[in-house]
XYZ file of C-alpha atoms in Angstrom:
281
model
C 0.009 0.015 0.129
C 3.185 2.498 0.636
C 4.573 1.694 -2.596
C 1.112 2.430 -4.384
C 0.455 5.436 -2.588
C 4.220 6.559 -3.735
C 3.992 5.489 -7.076
C 0.450 7.623 -7.709
C 1.973 10.553 -5.884
C 4.746 10.721 -8.013
C 2.192 10.153 -11.153
C -0.391 13.146 -9.813
C 2.797 15.194 -9.740
C 4.104 14.745 -13.035
C 0.362 14.562 -14.821
C -0.145 17.927 -12.582
C 3.338 19.455 -14.658
C 2.015 18.308 -17.994
C -1.148 19.952 -17.344
C 0.313 23.292 -16.303
C 2.954 23.178 -19.275
C 0.609 22.382 -22.260
C -1.788 25.132 -20.741
C 1.976 27.770 -20.373
C 2.419 26.666 -23.997
C -0.918 28.113 -25.389
C -0.702 31.062 -23.555
C -0.336 34.717 -25.156
C 0.784 36.373 -21.862
C 1.771 36.015 -18.531
C 2.778 38.456 -15.507
C 6.175 38.229 -14.700
C 8.985 41.253 -14.076
C 12.752 40.149 -15.278
C 15.127 42.144 -13.264
C 17.892 43.382 -15.135
C 16.474 43.567 -18.398
C 16.810 47.139 -20.296
C 13.447 46.822 -22.376
C 10.088 45.647 -22.278
C 9.032 42.498 -23.701
C 5.541 41.955 -25.629
C 3.146 40.222 -24.214
C 3.427 36.751 -25.919
C 7.077 36.951 -25.483
C 6.707 37.025 -21.427
C 3.857 34.222 -21.846
C 7.722 32.609 -23.435
C 9.752 33.360 -20.804
C 7.080 32.503 -17.908
C 6.752 29.043 -19.582
C 10.692 28.326 -19.716
C 11.205 30.291 -16.072
C 10.936 26.871 -14.389
C 12.217 24.613 -16.762
C 15.892 22.916 -17.184
C 15.313 22.543 -20.995
C 13.364 24.498 -23.194
C 12.455 24.771 -26.993
C 10.896 28.116 -28.308
C 9.946 27.451 -31.621
C 8.033 30.499 -32.365
C 7.660 31.663 -35.939
C 10.132 33.478 -37.317
C 9.689 37.650 -36.339
C 8.607 37.153 -32.860
C 11.859 37.716 -30.814
C 13.133 34.393 -29.787
C 16.355 36.371 -29.472
C 15.073 38.459 -26.811
C 13.139 35.671 -25.310
C 16.414 33.509 -24.723
C 18.674 36.493 -23.459
C 14.953 37.646 -20.815
C 15.266 33.683 -19.797
C 18.990 34.183 -19.226
C 18.328 37.040 -17.349
C 15.326 35.601 -14.703
C 17.581 32.422 -14.003
C 20.610 34.529 -13.623
C 22.563 31.489 -15.965
C 25.805 32.917 -16.369
C 28.653 32.727 -17.898
C 26.362 31.472 -20.893
C 27.022 30.108 -24.179
C 25.266 31.079 -27.125
C 25.936 29.063 -30.297
C 24.801 30.477 -33.150
C 25.227 30.689 -37.293
C 28.483 32.516 -37.899
C 25.664 34.942 -40.133
C 24.363 35.823 -36.762
C 26.811 36.069 -34.092
C 27.845 40.017 -34.440
C 23.576 40.518 -33.931
C 23.930 37.979 -30.927
C 26.476 40.168 -29.489
C 24.032 43.897 -30.343
C 21.022 42.370 -28.827
C 23.005 41.486 -25.521
C 24.198 44.885 -25.422
C 21.190 46.048 -26.140
C 18.831 44.407 -23.120
C 21.920 43.360 -21.026
C 23.895 46.381 -21.074
C 25.975 45.309 -17.686
C 27.036 41.596 -19.417
C 30.207 41.924 -20.799
C 30.089 40.077 -24.337
C 32.843 36.954 -25.937
C 32.511 37.086 -29.701
C 34.635 33.717 -30.611
C 36.178 33.611 -34.478
C 35.607 37.629 -35.133
C 37.992 38.981 -37.689
C 38.914 42.475 -38.163
C 38.845 45.329 -35.515
C 35.533 44.354 -34.257
C 37.643 41.391 -32.264
C 38.569 43.577 -29.075
C 35.392 45.187 -28.952
C 33.388 42.330 -27.973
C 36.911 40.458 -26.670
C 36.630 41.117 -22.801
C 38.067 38.859 -19.928
C 35.952 37.021 -17.460
C 32.765 37.469 -20.211
C 29.134 36.650 -18.976
C 28.082 35.758 -22.518
C 30.262 34.032 -24.722
C 29.010 33.693 -28.440
C 30.302 31.458 -31.050
C 29.083 29.705 -34.754
C 28.175 25.873 -35.217
C 31.515 25.497 -37.054
C 34.408 26.203 -35.034
C 32.719 24.365 -31.749
C 34.139 21.149 -32.269
C 37.743 23.185 -32.358
C 37.088 25.057 -29.171
C 35.391 22.250 -26.956
C 37.621 22.414 -24.021
C 37.788 26.091 -23.761
C 34.238 26.139 -23.781
C 34.073 22.954 -21.192
C 36.267 25.057 -18.978
C 34.169 28.152 -18.724
C 31.415 26.250 -16.413
C 29.041 27.946 -17.890
C 25.520 27.593 -16.157
C 23.500 28.074 -19.876
C 23.362 26.769 -23.499
C 21.626 28.637 -26.244
C 21.359 26.822 -29.338
C 20.055 29.392 -32.444
C 18.907 27.901 -35.266
C 19.246 24.349 -32.854
C 18.074 22.100 -36.324
C 21.660 22.871 -37.427
C 21.999 19.622 -35.076
C 19.860 17.730 -36.480
C 22.567 15.125 -37.581
C 23.785 13.077 -35.288
C 26.946 11.730 -37.343
C 27.755 15.613 -37.555
C 31.340 17.203 -35.529
C 29.422 19.929 -34.754
C 26.225 17.920 -32.888
C 28.623 15.606 -31.372
C 30.491 18.283 -30.236
C 27.377 20.613 -28.926
C 25.917 17.134 -26.970
C 29.435 16.468 -25.490
C 29.068 20.623 -24.111
C 25.355 20.440 -23.369
C 25.902 17.711 -20.771
C 28.121 19.654 -18.409
C 25.225 22.651 -18.255
C 22.730 23.082 -16.833
C 20.191 25.194 -18.582
C 19.455 24.432 -22.197
C 17.706 27.149 -24.035
C 16.896 25.822 -27.786
C 15.333 28.661 -30.423
C 14.330 27.552 -34.258
C 11.423 28.306 -36.329
C 11.884 25.331 -37.511
C 12.866 22.174 -35.188
C 11.676 19.630 -37.381
C 12.275 21.104 -41.078
C 11.400 17.761 -42.778
C 11.019 14.683 -40.792
C 10.334 13.317 -36.815
C 13.975 12.197 -36.710
C 15.704 15.428 -36.984
C 14.151 16.005 -33.868
C 15.612 13.354 -31.893
C 19.613 14.729 -31.411
C 17.875 17.868 -29.741
C 15.813 16.429 -27.707
C 19.198 14.426 -26.262
C 21.037 17.812 -26.238
C 18.096 19.110 -23.909
C 18.396 15.840 -22.032
C 14.593 15.183 -22.402
C 14.382 12.211 -24.957
C 13.290 9.804 -22.061
C 10.716 12.075 -20.903
C 9.489 11.969 -24.748
C 9.832 8.378 -25.056
C 10.723 6.307 -22.387
C 12.116 3.758 -24.174
C 14.716 5.482 -26.039
C 15.909 5.653 -29.790
C 13.842 2.842 -30.901
C 10.515 3.402 -29.590
C 10.914 7.028 -31.058
C 11.926 5.891 -34.360
C 8.733 3.410 -34.469
C 6.324 5.505 -32.683
C 6.723 8.789 -34.228
C 9.718 8.263 -37.768
C 7.306 5.086 -38.977
C 10.539 3.059 -38.942
C 10.202 0.374 -41.911
C 12.694 -2.593 -42.380
C 14.185 -2.186 -45.800
C 16.525 -4.479 -47.735
C 18.987 -2.263 -47.430
C 18.128 -1.179 -43.686
C 16.078 0.589 -41.497
C 14.213 3.848 -42.910
C 13.670 6.325 -40.311
C 12.303 9.235 -42.960
C 8.554 8.430 -42.632
C 6.118 10.329 -40.000
C 3.719 9.389 -37.393
C 1.729 10.334 -34.662
C 2.734 13.467 -34.894
C -0.738 15.181 -32.865
C 0.772 12.681 -29.999
C 4.440 14.071 -30.325
C 3.392 17.761 -31.054
C 1.217 17.105 -27.145
C 4.310 15.782 -25.112
C 6.520 18.274 -26.659
C 4.417 21.093 -25.342
C 3.549 19.513 -22.157
C 7.368 18.815 -21.894
C 9.658 21.646 -23.279
C 7.886 23.389 -26.326
C 6.115 26.493 -26.733
C 5.251 27.618 -29.900
C 3.566 30.650 -31.175
C 2.130 31.705 -34.735
C 2.267 34.743 -36.242
C -1.778 35.095 -36.509
C -2.249 34.773 -33.280
C -0.193 37.387 -32.315
C -0.704 39.765 -34.915
C -2.262 42.226 -32.650
C 0.750 42.851 -31.187
C 3.040 43.162 -33.699
C 3.894 46.491 -35.212
C 2.507 47.224 -39.013
C 6.185 47.393 -39.991
C 9.496 46.210 -38.711
C 13.259 47.911 -39.335
C 16.146 45.813 -37.857
C 19.807 46.303 -39.070
C 21.546 42.823 -38.948
C 25.453 42.776 -38.762
C 27.620 40.583 -40.515
C 31.751 39.417 -40.528
C 33.159 40.595 -43.474
C 35.709 38.120 -45.192
C 37.105 41.015 -47.415
C 37.224 44.045 -44.823
C 40.333 44.978 -46.898
C 38.481 45.575 -49.870
C 36.293 48.567 -48.306
């Protein structure tokens, strides 16, 4: 009877957490204050931060243009998860430095792999936020691990969809040393559910989605088929169930149509990119 009671208590607790997460994943506003943030979040962005506040791993899957970068920065601030490592495509490194500087002006930023005069501008000692592109994570892995970072942000996290890629292997090793994981992608699944598996592993929640591990996942959600040449995992199955499990565990996704009333008629933003031929200019 005592064991039954303990199991029931644990099941009830997990069910309550899942229901709460499902409700929060559809929220468009939240009463939340982020200390140290130099700016105001939109209502749906506050909901995103509230959704992530008490989670160790989160996937912000909002459509493009809804401010995933800003939400990630606010999540770092509310958790006080510094130092933090941001991994992104090379073309977005300067934009990340600019946005962190704008929203968290008291934080020091280091950008890895910059060329030209900008290198020293964003290269202070003892940085709070370290920004690096996927292409050079592998060769900087030991240095990144030694930072003892509290949080890892993966921008365009679908870059880690291929478990055989060097960058995915390096990111997975790094993630296993870090407490908080924040993944950002408007397209976490580009074509097929198998592309999500490595992102779940990086977040460390694959067993929460599929207690049976990889084999359970591919047969349940990838419609795995035995072929003459091997196992085909390029299919898709039970997608509605997968979507519900993700929202009950880690994912929040809003579309522009849901929050259109909060968006201005037109937005302009400067996107800074690194020049490889600066001398020509």
